mmCIF file of C-alpha atoms in Angstrom:
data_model
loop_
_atom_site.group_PDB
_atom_site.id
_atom_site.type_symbol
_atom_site.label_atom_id
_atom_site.label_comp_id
_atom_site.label_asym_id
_atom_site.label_seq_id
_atom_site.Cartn_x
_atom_site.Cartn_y
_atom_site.Cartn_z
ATOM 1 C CA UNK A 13 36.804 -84.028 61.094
ATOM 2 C CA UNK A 14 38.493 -80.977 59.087
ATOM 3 C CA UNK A 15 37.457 -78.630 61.998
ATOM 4 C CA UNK A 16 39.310 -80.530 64.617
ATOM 5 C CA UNK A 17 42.028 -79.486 62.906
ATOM 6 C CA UNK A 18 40.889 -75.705 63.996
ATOM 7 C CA UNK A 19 39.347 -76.906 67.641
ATOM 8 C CA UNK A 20 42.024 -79.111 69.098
ATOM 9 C CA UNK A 21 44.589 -75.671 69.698
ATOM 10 C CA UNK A 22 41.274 -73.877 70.406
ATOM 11 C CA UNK A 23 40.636 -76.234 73.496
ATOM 12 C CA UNK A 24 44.060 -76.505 74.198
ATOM 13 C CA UNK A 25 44.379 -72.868 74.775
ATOM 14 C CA UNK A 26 41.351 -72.630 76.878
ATOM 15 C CA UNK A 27 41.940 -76.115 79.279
ATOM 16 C CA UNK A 28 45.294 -75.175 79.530
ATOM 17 C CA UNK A 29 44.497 -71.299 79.987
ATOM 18 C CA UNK A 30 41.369 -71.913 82.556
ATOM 19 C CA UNK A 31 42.473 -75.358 84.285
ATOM 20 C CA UNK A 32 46.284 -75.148 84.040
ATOM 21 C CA UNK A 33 46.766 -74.660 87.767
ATOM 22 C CA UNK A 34 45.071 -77.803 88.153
ATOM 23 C CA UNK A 35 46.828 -79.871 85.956
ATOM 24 C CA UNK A 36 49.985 -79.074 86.838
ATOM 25 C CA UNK A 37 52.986 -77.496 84.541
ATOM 26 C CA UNK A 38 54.313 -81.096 83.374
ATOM 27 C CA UNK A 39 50.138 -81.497 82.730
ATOM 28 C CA UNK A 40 49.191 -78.154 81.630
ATOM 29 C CA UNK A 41 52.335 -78.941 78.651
ATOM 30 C CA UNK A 42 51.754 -82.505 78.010
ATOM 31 C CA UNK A 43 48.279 -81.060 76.899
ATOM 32 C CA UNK A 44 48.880 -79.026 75.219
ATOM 33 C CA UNK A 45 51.355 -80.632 73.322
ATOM 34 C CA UNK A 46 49.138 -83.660 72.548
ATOM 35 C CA UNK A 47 46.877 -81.428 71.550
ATOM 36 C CA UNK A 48 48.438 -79.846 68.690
ATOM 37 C CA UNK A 49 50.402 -83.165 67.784
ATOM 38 C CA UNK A 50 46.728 -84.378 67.442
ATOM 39 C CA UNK A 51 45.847 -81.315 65.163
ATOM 40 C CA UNK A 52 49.228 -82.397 62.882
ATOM 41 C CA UNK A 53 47.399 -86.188 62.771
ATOM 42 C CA UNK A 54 44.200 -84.457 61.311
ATOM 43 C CA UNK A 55 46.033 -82.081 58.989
ATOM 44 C CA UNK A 56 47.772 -84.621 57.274
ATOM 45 C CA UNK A 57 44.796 -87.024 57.343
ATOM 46 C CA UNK A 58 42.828 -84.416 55.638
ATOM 47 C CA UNK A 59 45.944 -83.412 53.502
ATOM 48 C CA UNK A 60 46.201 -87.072 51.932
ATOM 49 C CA UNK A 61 42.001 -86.892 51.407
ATOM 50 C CA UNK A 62 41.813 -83.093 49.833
ATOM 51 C CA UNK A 63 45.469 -83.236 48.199
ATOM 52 C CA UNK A 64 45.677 -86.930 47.463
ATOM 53 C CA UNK A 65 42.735 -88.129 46.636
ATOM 54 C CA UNK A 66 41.241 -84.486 45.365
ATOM 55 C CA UNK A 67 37.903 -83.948 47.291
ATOM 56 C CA UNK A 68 37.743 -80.277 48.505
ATOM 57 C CA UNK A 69 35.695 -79.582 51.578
ATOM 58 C CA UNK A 70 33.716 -76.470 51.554
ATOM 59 C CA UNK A 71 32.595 -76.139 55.287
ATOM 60 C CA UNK A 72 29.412 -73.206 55.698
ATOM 61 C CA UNK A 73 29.027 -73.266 59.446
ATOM 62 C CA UNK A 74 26.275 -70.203 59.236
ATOM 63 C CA UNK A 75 24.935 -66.833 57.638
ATOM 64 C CA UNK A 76 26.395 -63.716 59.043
ATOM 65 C CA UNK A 77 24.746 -61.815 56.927
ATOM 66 C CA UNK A 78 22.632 -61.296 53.665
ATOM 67 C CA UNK A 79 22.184 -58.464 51.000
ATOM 68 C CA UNK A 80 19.882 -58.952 48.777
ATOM 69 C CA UNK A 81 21.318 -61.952 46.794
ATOM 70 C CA UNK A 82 24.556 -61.912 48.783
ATOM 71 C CA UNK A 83 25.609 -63.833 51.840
ATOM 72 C CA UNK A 84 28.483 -64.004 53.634
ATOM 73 C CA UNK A 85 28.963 -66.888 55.413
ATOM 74 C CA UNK A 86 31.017 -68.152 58.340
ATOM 75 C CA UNK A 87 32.852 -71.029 56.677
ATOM 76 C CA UNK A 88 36.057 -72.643 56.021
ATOM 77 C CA UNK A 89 37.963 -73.768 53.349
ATOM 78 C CA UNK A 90 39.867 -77.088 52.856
ATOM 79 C CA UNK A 91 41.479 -77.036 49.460
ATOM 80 C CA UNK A 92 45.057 -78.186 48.227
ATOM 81 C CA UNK A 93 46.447 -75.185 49.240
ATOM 82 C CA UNK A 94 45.284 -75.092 52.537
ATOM 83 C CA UNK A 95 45.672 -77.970 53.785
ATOM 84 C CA UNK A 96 49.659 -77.727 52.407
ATOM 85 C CA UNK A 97 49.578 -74.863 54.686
ATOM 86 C CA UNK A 98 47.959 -76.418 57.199
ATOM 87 C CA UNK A 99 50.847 -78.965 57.638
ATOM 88 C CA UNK A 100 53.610 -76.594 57.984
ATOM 89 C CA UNK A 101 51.376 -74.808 60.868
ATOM 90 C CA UNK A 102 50.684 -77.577 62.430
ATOM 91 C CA UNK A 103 54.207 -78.780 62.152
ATOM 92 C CA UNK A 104 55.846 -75.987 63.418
ATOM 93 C CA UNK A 105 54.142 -75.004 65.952
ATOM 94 C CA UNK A 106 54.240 -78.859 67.487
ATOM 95 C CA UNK A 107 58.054 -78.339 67.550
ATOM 96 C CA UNK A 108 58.072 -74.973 68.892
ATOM 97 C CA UNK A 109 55.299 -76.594 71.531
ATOM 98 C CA UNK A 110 57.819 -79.728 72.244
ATOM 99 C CA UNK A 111 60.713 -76.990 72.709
ATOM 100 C CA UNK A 112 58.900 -74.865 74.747
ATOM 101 C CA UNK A 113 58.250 -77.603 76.920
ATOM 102 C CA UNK A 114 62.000 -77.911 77.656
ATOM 103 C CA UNK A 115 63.615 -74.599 77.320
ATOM 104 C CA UNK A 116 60.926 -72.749 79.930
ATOM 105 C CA UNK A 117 60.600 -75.719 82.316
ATOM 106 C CA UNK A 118 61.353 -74.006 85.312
ATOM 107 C CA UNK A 119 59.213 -70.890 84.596
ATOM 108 C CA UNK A 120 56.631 -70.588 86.673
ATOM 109 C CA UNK A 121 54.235 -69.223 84.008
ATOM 110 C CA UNK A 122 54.743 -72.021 81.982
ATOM 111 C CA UNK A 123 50.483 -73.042 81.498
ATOM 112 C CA UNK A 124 50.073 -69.304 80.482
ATOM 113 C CA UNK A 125 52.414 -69.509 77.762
ATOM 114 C CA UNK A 126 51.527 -72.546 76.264
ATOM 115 C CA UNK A 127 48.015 -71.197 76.211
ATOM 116 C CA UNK A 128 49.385 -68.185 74.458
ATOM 117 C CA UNK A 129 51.478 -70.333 71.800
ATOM 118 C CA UNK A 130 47.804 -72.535 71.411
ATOM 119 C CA UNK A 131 45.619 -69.142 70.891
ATOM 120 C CA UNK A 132 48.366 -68.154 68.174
ATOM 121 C CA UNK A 133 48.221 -71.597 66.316
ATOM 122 C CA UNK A 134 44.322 -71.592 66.677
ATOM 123 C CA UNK A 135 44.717 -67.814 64.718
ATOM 124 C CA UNK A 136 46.920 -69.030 62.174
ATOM 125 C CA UNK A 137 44.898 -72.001 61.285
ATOM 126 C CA UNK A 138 41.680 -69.775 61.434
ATOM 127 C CA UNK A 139 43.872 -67.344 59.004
ATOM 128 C CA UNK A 140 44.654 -70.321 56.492
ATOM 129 C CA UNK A 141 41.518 -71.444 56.415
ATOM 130 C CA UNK A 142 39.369 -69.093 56.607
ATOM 131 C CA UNK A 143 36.626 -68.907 53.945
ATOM 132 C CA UNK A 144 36.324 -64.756 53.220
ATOM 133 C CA UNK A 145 38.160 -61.387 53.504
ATOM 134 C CA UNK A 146 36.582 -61.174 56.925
ATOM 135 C CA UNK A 147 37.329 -64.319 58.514
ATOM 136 C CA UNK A 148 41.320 -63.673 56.958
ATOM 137 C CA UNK A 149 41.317 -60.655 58.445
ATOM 138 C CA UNK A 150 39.914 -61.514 62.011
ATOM 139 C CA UNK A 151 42.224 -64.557 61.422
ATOM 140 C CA UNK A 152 45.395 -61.943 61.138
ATOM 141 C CA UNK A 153 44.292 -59.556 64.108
ATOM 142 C CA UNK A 154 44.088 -62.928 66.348
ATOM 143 C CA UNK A 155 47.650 -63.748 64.920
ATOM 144 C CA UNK A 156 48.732 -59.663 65.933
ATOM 145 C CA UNK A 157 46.775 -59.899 69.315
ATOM 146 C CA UNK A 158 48.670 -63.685 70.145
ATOM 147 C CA UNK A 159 51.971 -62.421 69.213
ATOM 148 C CA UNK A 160 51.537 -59.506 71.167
ATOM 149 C CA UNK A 161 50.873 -61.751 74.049
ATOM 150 C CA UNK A 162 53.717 -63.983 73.716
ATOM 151 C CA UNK A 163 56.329 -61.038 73.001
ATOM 152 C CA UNK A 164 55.174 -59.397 76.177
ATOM 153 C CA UNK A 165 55.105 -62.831 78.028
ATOM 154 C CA UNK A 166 57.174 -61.379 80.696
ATOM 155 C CA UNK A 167 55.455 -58.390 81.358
ATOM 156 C CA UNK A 168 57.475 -56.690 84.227
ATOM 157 C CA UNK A 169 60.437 -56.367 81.738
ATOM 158 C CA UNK A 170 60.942 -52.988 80.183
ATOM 159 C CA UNK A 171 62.627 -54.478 77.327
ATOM 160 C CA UNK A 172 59.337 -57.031 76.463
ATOM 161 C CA UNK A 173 56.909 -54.049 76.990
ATOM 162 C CA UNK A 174 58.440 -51.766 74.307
ATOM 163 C CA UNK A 175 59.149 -55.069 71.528
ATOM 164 C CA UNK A 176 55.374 -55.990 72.395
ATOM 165 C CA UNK A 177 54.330 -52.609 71.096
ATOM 166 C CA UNK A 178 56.703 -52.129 68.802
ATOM 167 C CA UNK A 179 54.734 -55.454 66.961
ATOM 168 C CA UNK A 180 51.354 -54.618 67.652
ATOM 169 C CA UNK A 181 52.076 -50.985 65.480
ATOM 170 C CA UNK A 182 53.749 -52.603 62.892
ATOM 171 C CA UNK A 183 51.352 -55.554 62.671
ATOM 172 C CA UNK A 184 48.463 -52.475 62.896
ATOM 173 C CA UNK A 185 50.247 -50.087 60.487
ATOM 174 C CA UNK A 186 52.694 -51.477 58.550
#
């Protein structure tokens, strides 16, 4: 159950990415928004079972690799922290998914940026809970890569071009 938490904005990034001109924009949005309001439901399901009731989950999904008696494992991590943090993702980004439903309405574009603000949720939750230094860190290159993608959303602006690469070199180099 904790990695639906994880897989819901993953999905909703790639149905509404892949099969947006399908659905529709009002579809494509209404997706995607259920989608992360259904990642919320699970985050504070699992907050009142890990934070309330004090069971930490410790999910190994497989072995990337092993030296001699290390392994580092592909995994995730549901402790009180985490799932605190995985509230106020969820949270926000449902709200900024619910505005952004309203305020670009009559954008054309509209499945392509909800699949960008999904991929960016789906980076931040993989960045809270991710179980290593490795995971965190391909967790906060997703986050860059996302944010590059919704700052240069509209891509035949000058102005969006130069603020897109202005945050991928600070996100890269500080």
């Amino acid at each position: 159950m904790y990695l639906s938490v994880l897989l819901l904005p993953l999905c909703s990034c790639i149905l509404v990415g892949f099969f947006g001109n399908y659905l529709g924009r009002r579809g494509g949005s209404f997706l995607s928004t259920f989608l992360i309001a259904c990642s919320f439901i699970v985050s504070l399901i699992a907050f009142y079972e890990v934070g309330v009731s004090g069971s930490i989950s410790h999910i190994k999904l497989f072995d990337w690799f092993s030296i001699g008696n290390y392994s580092v494992f592909w995994g995730f991590l549901f402790d009180t922290v985490t799932v605190s943090m995985l509230i106020v993702v969820t949270s926000i980004s449902m709200l900024v998914h619910l505005y952004s439903t309203s305020y670009m309405e009559a954008d054309p574009h509209l499945n392509r940026f909800m699949s960008y603000l999904s991929l960016f949720t789906f980076f931040m939750l993989c960045l809270v809970t991710g179980d290593n230094f490795i995971q965190l860190f391909l967790g906060w290159e997703g986050v860059g890569v996302s944010s590059y993608l919704l700052i240069n959303f509209w891509f035949t602006r000058l102005q969006a071009n130069k603020a897109a690469l202005k945050a991928i070199i600070v996100n890269r180099f500080g």
